[in-house]
GROMACS .gro file of C-alpha atoms in nm:
model
  266
    1MET     CA    1  -2.133   4.315  -1.857
    2ARG     CA    2  -1.796   4.273  -1.999
    3LEU     CA    3  -1.820   4.184  -2.358
    4VAL     CA    4  -1.507   4.075  -2.481
    5HIS     CA    5  -1.348   3.741  -2.236
    6LEU     CA    6  -0.971   3.599  -2.243
    7LYS     CA    7  -1.138   3.340  -2.478
    8ASP     CA    8  -1.255   3.673  -2.744
    9VAL     CA    9  -0.865   3.854  -2.658
   10VAL     CA   10  -0.677   3.534  -2.803
   11THR     CA   11  -0.912   3.515  -3.127
   12LEU     CA   12  -0.836   3.885  -3.137
   13GLY     CA   13  -0.453   3.772  -3.159
   14ASN     CA   14  -0.536   3.574  -3.417
   15VAL     CA   15  -0.611   3.880  -3.594
   16ALA     CA   16  -0.305   4.071  -3.467
   17ILE     CA   17  -0.075   3.832  -3.650
   18GLY     CA   18  -0.233   3.760  -3.974
   19PHE     CA   19  -0.227   4.171  -3.984
   20LEU     CA   20   0.119   4.147  -3.875
   21SER     CA   21   0.162   3.893  -4.197
   22ALA     CA   22   0.001   4.079  -4.455
   23VAL     CA   23   0.241   4.398  -4.331
   24LEU     CA   24   0.556   4.167  -4.343
   25ALA     CA   25   0.449   4.131  -4.644
   26ILE     CA   26   0.383   4.449  -4.763
   27GLU     CA   27   0.776   4.581  -4.648
   28GLY     CA   28   0.887   4.244  -4.883
   29ASP     CA   29   0.896   3.994  -4.599
   30VAL     CA   30   0.725   3.713  -4.787
   31GLN     CA   31   0.936   3.410  -4.669
   32ASN     CA   32   0.821   3.550  -4.272
   33ALA     CA   33   0.464   3.669  -4.332
   34CYS     CA   34   0.429   3.274  -4.501
   35TYR     CA   35   0.496   3.154  -4.079
   36LEU     CA   36   0.259   3.420  -3.979
   37VAL     CA   37  -0.019   3.275  -4.151
   38MET     CA   38   0.089   2.916  -3.928
   39ALA     CA   39   0.108   3.120  -3.576
   40ALA     CA   40  -0.204   3.280  -3.649
   41PHE     CA   41  -0.344   2.949  -3.643
   42VAL     CA   42  -0.218   2.849  -3.335
   43LEU     CA   43  -0.413   3.092  -3.147
   44ASP     CA   44  -0.701   3.007  -3.374
   45PHE     CA   45  -0.685   2.656  -3.196
   46CYS     CA   46  -0.649   2.800  -2.906
   47ASP     CA   47  -0.929   3.053  -2.843
   48GLY     CA   48  -1.202   2.728  -2.846
   49ILE     CA   49  -0.973   2.559  -2.608
   50VAL     CA   50  -0.996   2.872  -2.347
   51ALA     CA   51  -1.341   2.920  -2.495
   52ARG     CA   52  -1.439   2.546  -2.303
   53LEU     CA   53  -1.196   2.643  -2.003
   54THR     CA   54  -1.314   2.930  -1.927
   55LYS     CA   55  -1.721   2.858  -1.963
   56MET     CA   56  -1.746   3.124  -2.179
   57SER     CA   57  -1.874   2.930  -2.530
   58ASN     CA   58  -2.138   3.184  -2.618
   59GLU     CA   59  -2.272   3.315  -3.006
   60PHE     CA   60  -2.042   3.644  -2.962
   61GLY     CA   61  -1.714   3.486  -2.965
   62LYS     CA   62  -1.852   3.198  -3.285
   63GLU     CA   63  -1.928   3.514  -3.500
   64LEU     CA   64  -1.617   3.735  -3.398
   65ASP     CA   65  -1.379   3.370  -3.468
   66LEU     CA   66  -1.584   3.364  -3.796
   67ILE     CA   67  -1.449   3.737  -3.910
   68ALA     CA   68  -1.110   3.672  -3.771
   69ASP     CA   69  -1.096   3.349  -3.930
   70HIS     CA   70  -1.201   3.542  -4.272
   71VAL     CA   71  -0.961   3.856  -4.234
   72THR     CA   72  -0.659   3.601  -4.170
   73TYR     CA   73  -0.706   3.379  -4.386
   74ALA     CA   74  -0.856   3.542  -4.662
   75VAL     CA   75  -0.755   3.852  -4.614
   76CYS     CA   76  -0.417   3.891  -4.546
   77PRO     CA   77  -0.325   3.628  -4.745
   78ALA     CA   78  -0.419   3.828  -5.030
   79PHE     CA   79  -0.136   4.053  -4.893
   80VAL     CA   80   0.113   3.823  -4.902
   81VAL     CA   81   0.040   3.631  -5.244
   82TYR     CA   82   0.051   4.023  -5.446
   83ALA     CA   83   0.371   4.075  -5.233
   84PHE     CA   84   0.489   3.758  -5.401
   85PHE     CA   85   0.384   3.775  -5.761
   86ARG     CA   86   0.493   4.190  -5.701
   87VAL     CA   87   0.884   4.274  -5.930
   88PRO     CA   88   0.966   4.602  -5.829
   89ASP     CA   89   0.992   4.837  -6.144
   90SER     CA   90   0.846   4.575  -6.345
   91GLY     CA   91   0.579   4.788  -6.543
   92PHE     CA   92   0.238   4.703  -6.578
   93LEU     CA   93   0.185   4.394  -6.673
   94ASN     CA   94   0.371   4.253  -6.365
   95ALA     CA   95   0.193   4.435  -6.161
   96PHE     CA   96  -0.128   4.356  -6.283
   97ILE     CA   97  -0.080   3.999  -6.260
   98ALA     CA   98   0.026   4.013  -5.898
   99TYR     CA   99  -0.284   4.257  -5.844
  100CYS     CA  100  -0.555   3.984  -6.023
  101MET     CA  101  -0.378   3.655  -5.784
  102GLY     CA  102  -0.415   3.869  -5.438
  103MET     CA  103  -0.804   3.897  -5.559
  104VAL     CA  104  -0.803   3.528  -5.584
  105PRO     CA  105  -0.819   3.433  -5.211
  106LEU     CA  106  -0.980   3.727  -5.149
  107VAL     CA  107  -1.303   3.674  -5.392
  108PHE     CA  108  -1.317   3.363  -5.361
  109GLY     CA  109  -1.272   3.391  -4.980
  110CYS     CA  110  -1.557   3.608  -4.951
  111VAL     CA  111  -1.854   3.407  -5.179
  112ARG     CA  112  -1.781   3.094  -4.972
  113HIS     CA  113  -1.819   3.327  -4.582
  114ALA     CA  114  -2.152   3.496  -4.750
  115ARG     CA  115  -2.205   3.111  -4.924
  116ASN     CA  116  -2.190   2.889  -4.590
  117GLU     CA  117  -2.339   3.192  -4.369
  118VAL     CA  118  -2.637   3.249  -4.554
  119TYR     CA  119  -2.743   2.890  -4.721
  120ASP     CA  120  -2.610   2.756  -4.372
  121ILE     CA  121  -2.345   2.481  -4.530
  122ASP     CA  122  -2.290   2.257  -4.249
  123PHE     CA  123  -2.239   1.854  -4.289
  124PRO     CA  124  -2.194   1.654  -3.947
  125ARG     CA  125  -1.790   1.618  -3.914
  126PHE     CA  126  -1.686   1.818  -4.248
  127PHE     CA  127  -1.650   2.087  -4.348
  128LEU     CA  128  -1.767   2.131  -4.706
  129GLY     CA  129  -1.510   2.298  -4.945
  130THR     CA  130  -1.206   2.369  -4.876
  131PRO     CA  131  -1.125   2.549  -4.561
  132ARG     CA  132  -1.026   2.845  -4.549
  133PRO     CA  133  -0.714   2.789  -4.309
  134VAL     CA  134  -0.629   2.497  -4.508
  135SER     CA  135  -0.665   2.716  -4.806
  136ALA     CA  136  -0.427   2.967  -4.689
  137PHE     CA  137  -0.197   2.680  -4.574
  138TYR     CA  138  -0.191   2.540  -4.951
  139LEU     CA  139  -0.057   2.900  -5.026
  140MET     CA  140   0.195   2.918  -4.803
  141SER     CA  141   0.327   2.630  -4.851
  142LEU     CA  142   0.365   2.679  -5.272
  143ILE     CA  143   0.479   3.063  -5.211
  144GLY     CA  144   0.758   2.889  -4.968
  145ALA     CA  145   0.835   2.645  -5.242
  146GLY     CA  146   0.826   2.926  -5.520
  147ILE     CA  147   1.124   3.134  -5.280
  148HIS     CA  148   1.271   2.756  -5.245
  149VAL     CA  149   1.286   2.729  -5.586
  150GLY     CA  150   1.379   3.101  -5.685
  151LYS     CA  151   1.681   3.012  -5.430
  152TYR     CA  152   1.845   2.721  -5.753
  153LEU     CA  153   1.709   2.883  -6.042
  154PRO     CA  154   1.733   3.258  -6.060
  155HIS     CA  155   1.486   3.462  -6.213
  156GLU     CA  156   1.773   3.542  -6.535
  157TYR     CA  157   1.760   3.186  -6.612
  158VAL     CA  158   1.381   3.063  -6.503
  159PRO     CA  159   1.212   3.405  -6.574
  160THR     CA  160   0.828   3.249  -6.507
  161TYR     CA  161   0.915   3.000  -6.265
  162LYS     CA  162   0.621   3.186  -6.013
  163TYR     CA  163   0.401   3.175  -6.286
  164PHE     CA  164   0.331   2.821  -6.346
  165LEU     CA  165   0.166   2.832  -5.985
  166ILE     CA  166  -0.097   3.084  -6.111
  167PRO     CA  167  -0.333   2.759  -6.188
  168LEU     CA  168  -0.254   2.602  -5.826
  169PHE     CA  169  -0.346   2.886  -5.720
  170ILE     CA  170  -0.662   2.921  -5.894
  171TRP     CA  171  -0.799   2.580  -5.840
  172ILE     CA  172  -0.728   2.583  -5.494
  173ALA     CA  173  -0.926   2.910  -5.464
  174TRP     CA  174  -1.209   2.749  -5.700
  175ASN     CA  175  -1.192   2.458  -5.418
  176ASN     CA  176  -1.350   2.686  -5.157
  177LEU     CA  177  -1.655   2.680  -5.347
  178SER     CA  178  -1.737   2.310  -5.404
  179PHE     CA  179  -1.913   2.039  -5.210
  180ARG     CA  180  -1.614   1.825  -5.136
  181PRO     CA  181  -1.543   1.717  -4.796
  182PHE     CA  182  -1.311   1.784  -4.555
  183VAL     CA  183  -1.264   1.601  -4.233
  184SER     CA  184  -1.363   1.863  -3.936
  185HIS     CA  185  -1.300   1.819  -3.579
  186HIS     CA  186  -1.633   1.961  -3.468
  187GLY     CA  187  -1.827   1.707  -3.337
  188ARG     CA  188  -1.581   1.421  -3.425
  189LYS     CA  189  -1.448   1.196  -3.197
  190PHE     CA  190  -1.094   1.075  -3.402
  191ASN     CA  191  -1.004   0.716  -3.437
  192LYS     CA  192  -0.701   0.567  -3.403
  193LYS     CA  193  -0.608   0.587  -3.763
  194PHE     CA  194  -0.649   0.993  -3.734
  195LYS     CA  195  -0.484   1.033  -3.393
  196PHE     CA  196  -0.157   0.829  -3.520
  197PHE     CA  197  -0.150   1.050  -3.859
  198MET     CA  198  -0.179   1.391  -3.607
  199SER     CA  199   0.058   1.266  -3.340
  200VAL     CA  200   0.330   1.193  -3.662
  201ALA     CA  201   0.237   1.521  -3.889
  202VAL     CA  202   0.316   1.728  -3.557
  203VAL     CA  203   0.639   1.537  -3.501
  204MET     CA  204   0.710   1.640  -3.861
  205LEU     CA  205   0.605   1.992  -3.837
  206VAL     CA  206   0.888   2.047  -3.577
  207ILE     CA  207   1.123   1.866  -3.749
  208SER     CA  208   1.073   2.083  -4.039
  209GLY     CA  209   1.074   2.346  -3.797
  210ILE     CA  210   1.392   2.254  -3.647
  211ALA     CA  211   1.529   2.253  -3.981
  212THR     CA  212   1.444   2.556  -4.090
  213ALA     CA  213   1.566   2.759  -3.784
  214LYS     CA  214   1.912   2.644  -3.823
  215THR     CA  215   1.965   2.630  -4.216
  216GLY     CA  216   1.688   2.892  -4.304
  217GLU     CA  217   1.564   2.765  -4.554
  218PRO     CA  218   1.134   2.744  -4.593
  219TRP     CA  219   1.130   2.318  -4.530
  220LEU     CA  220   0.882   2.404  -4.255
  221LEU     CA  221   0.671   2.529  -4.582
  222ASP     CA  222   0.741   2.244  -4.785
  223CYS     CA  223   0.605   2.020  -4.477
  224LEU     CA  224   0.339   2.196  -4.441
  225LEU     CA  225   0.277   2.153  -4.780
  226PHE     CA  226   0.244   1.769  -4.805
  227HIS     CA  227   0.083   1.776  -4.506
  228MET     CA  228  -0.202   1.970  -4.699
  229LEU     CA  229  -0.184   1.743  -5.005
  230VAL     CA  230  -0.184   1.418  -4.731
  231TYR     CA  231  -0.515   1.572  -4.592
  232THR     CA  232  -0.731   1.677  -4.869
  233PHE     CA  233  -0.670   1.318  -5.079
  234LEU     CA  234  -0.555   1.038  -4.797
  235SER     CA  235  -0.780   1.088  -4.540
  236PRO     CA  236  -1.097   0.906  -4.653
  237VAL     CA  237  -0.862   0.636  -4.515
  238CYS     CA  238  -0.950   0.713  -4.191
  239TYR     CA  239  -1.302   0.834  -4.285
  240ASP     CA  240  -1.501   0.593  -3.941
  241LYS     CA  241  -1.816   0.407  -4.106
  242GLY     CA  242  -2.105   0.581  -4.205
  243ASP     CA  243  -1.921   0.909  -4.225
  244LEU     CA  244  -2.074   1.008  -4.543
  245ASP     CA  245  -2.448   0.884  -4.493
  246GLY     CA  246  -2.612   1.164  -4.684
  247TYR     CA  247  -2.366   1.345  -4.788
  248LYS     CA  248  -2.526   1.308  -5.140
  249GLU     CA  249  -2.868   1.347  -5.047
  250TYR     CA  250  -2.780   1.683  -4.857
  251VAL     CA  251  -2.509   1.803  -5.127
  252ILE     CA  252  -2.833   1.797  -5.358
  253ALA     CA  253  -3.038   1.958  -5.178
  254LYS     CA  254  -2.826   2.252  -5.098
  255LYS     CA  255  -2.725   2.281  -5.466
  256ALA     CA  256  -3.068   2.339  -5.568
  257GLU     CA  257  -3.146   2.584  -5.261
  258ILE     CA  258  -2.873   2.809  -5.401
  259ALA     CA  259  -3.048   2.718  -5.706
  260GLU     CA  260  -3.400   2.816  -5.577
  261ASP     CA  261  -3.204   3.168  -5.421
  262MET     CA  262  -3.006   3.291  -5.714
  263LYS     CA  263  -3.316   3.322  -5.965
  264PRO     CA  264  -3.483   3.605  -6.083
  265LYS     CA  265  -3.734   3.784  -5.846
  266ALA     CA  266  -4.038   3.912  -5.969
   0.00000   0.00000   0.00000
C-alpha cells in the first residue's frame, strides 16, 4: 500500500518552501526568506483540506504534519533570524549574537514540541502557548520591520537598531512555553465576529501584498505583524460563551503533571 498520498505531498511542499526560505536567508536574501515562511503556511493550511477532500486523514499524515510544522516554523526561521542579525566581516561579537538569536526559535520550538507531545497539551478549541506559525510570523514580520527601518535609518547612523528587537524575539519564543490560550481552528465553529475579522484580515493581506509587489517595500510583513498583535491581544472579544470553561483547572493539572515528572527519580 502506498505510504505517501496527495495530502502528504502538500505537507512536504510546506517543508520544501520552508527549506527554500532557509536557503535564501543563507544566500543573504532575508526579506524574501520571510515571505516564503508565509507561503509555506498556505500549504500547511491546505493539506488538511486535501485530506478531507480525498478522505485520507490518518495518523501518519498527522505525525508528518507535526514534523513539517516544526521544520518550517522553528528550524527554518532560525536560519532567517541568524542571517538577519549577522553582519559580514563584523567580528566575533556580532557572529556570536547572531548565532544565539538564531538558536532562540530553534531551542524554544524544540522544547515546545517535546512538551506538547509528551504531556498531551490539548485544550478544546485552543492552542496553549504561542502557536508555532504565529511565533514564526511574529519573527518574520519583526525582521521585515527591521529591514524597513534599516532603509530609512542607515546602519552608520543607528548602528544597533536591530538589537532593539532582541528582547521581543526572546519574549515571543518564551511564550511558546506558556499556557496562554490562543484561538484554534480545530474543533471550532467560527461565529460571526470571527468570520468578519478573518475576512477583513484576508482583504488587508491582499492589499498589502499588492502594495509590496508595486513598491518593493515589506508592507505585507508590516500587515502580518498587525494581524499577529490583533490575534494575540484582541481575539478574546470574539470568544463564545463558555469557551474557557475548565481552562484554569486544566492548566493547574498540567503544571502539576509536569512538575511531578520533573522530580528526580530514585
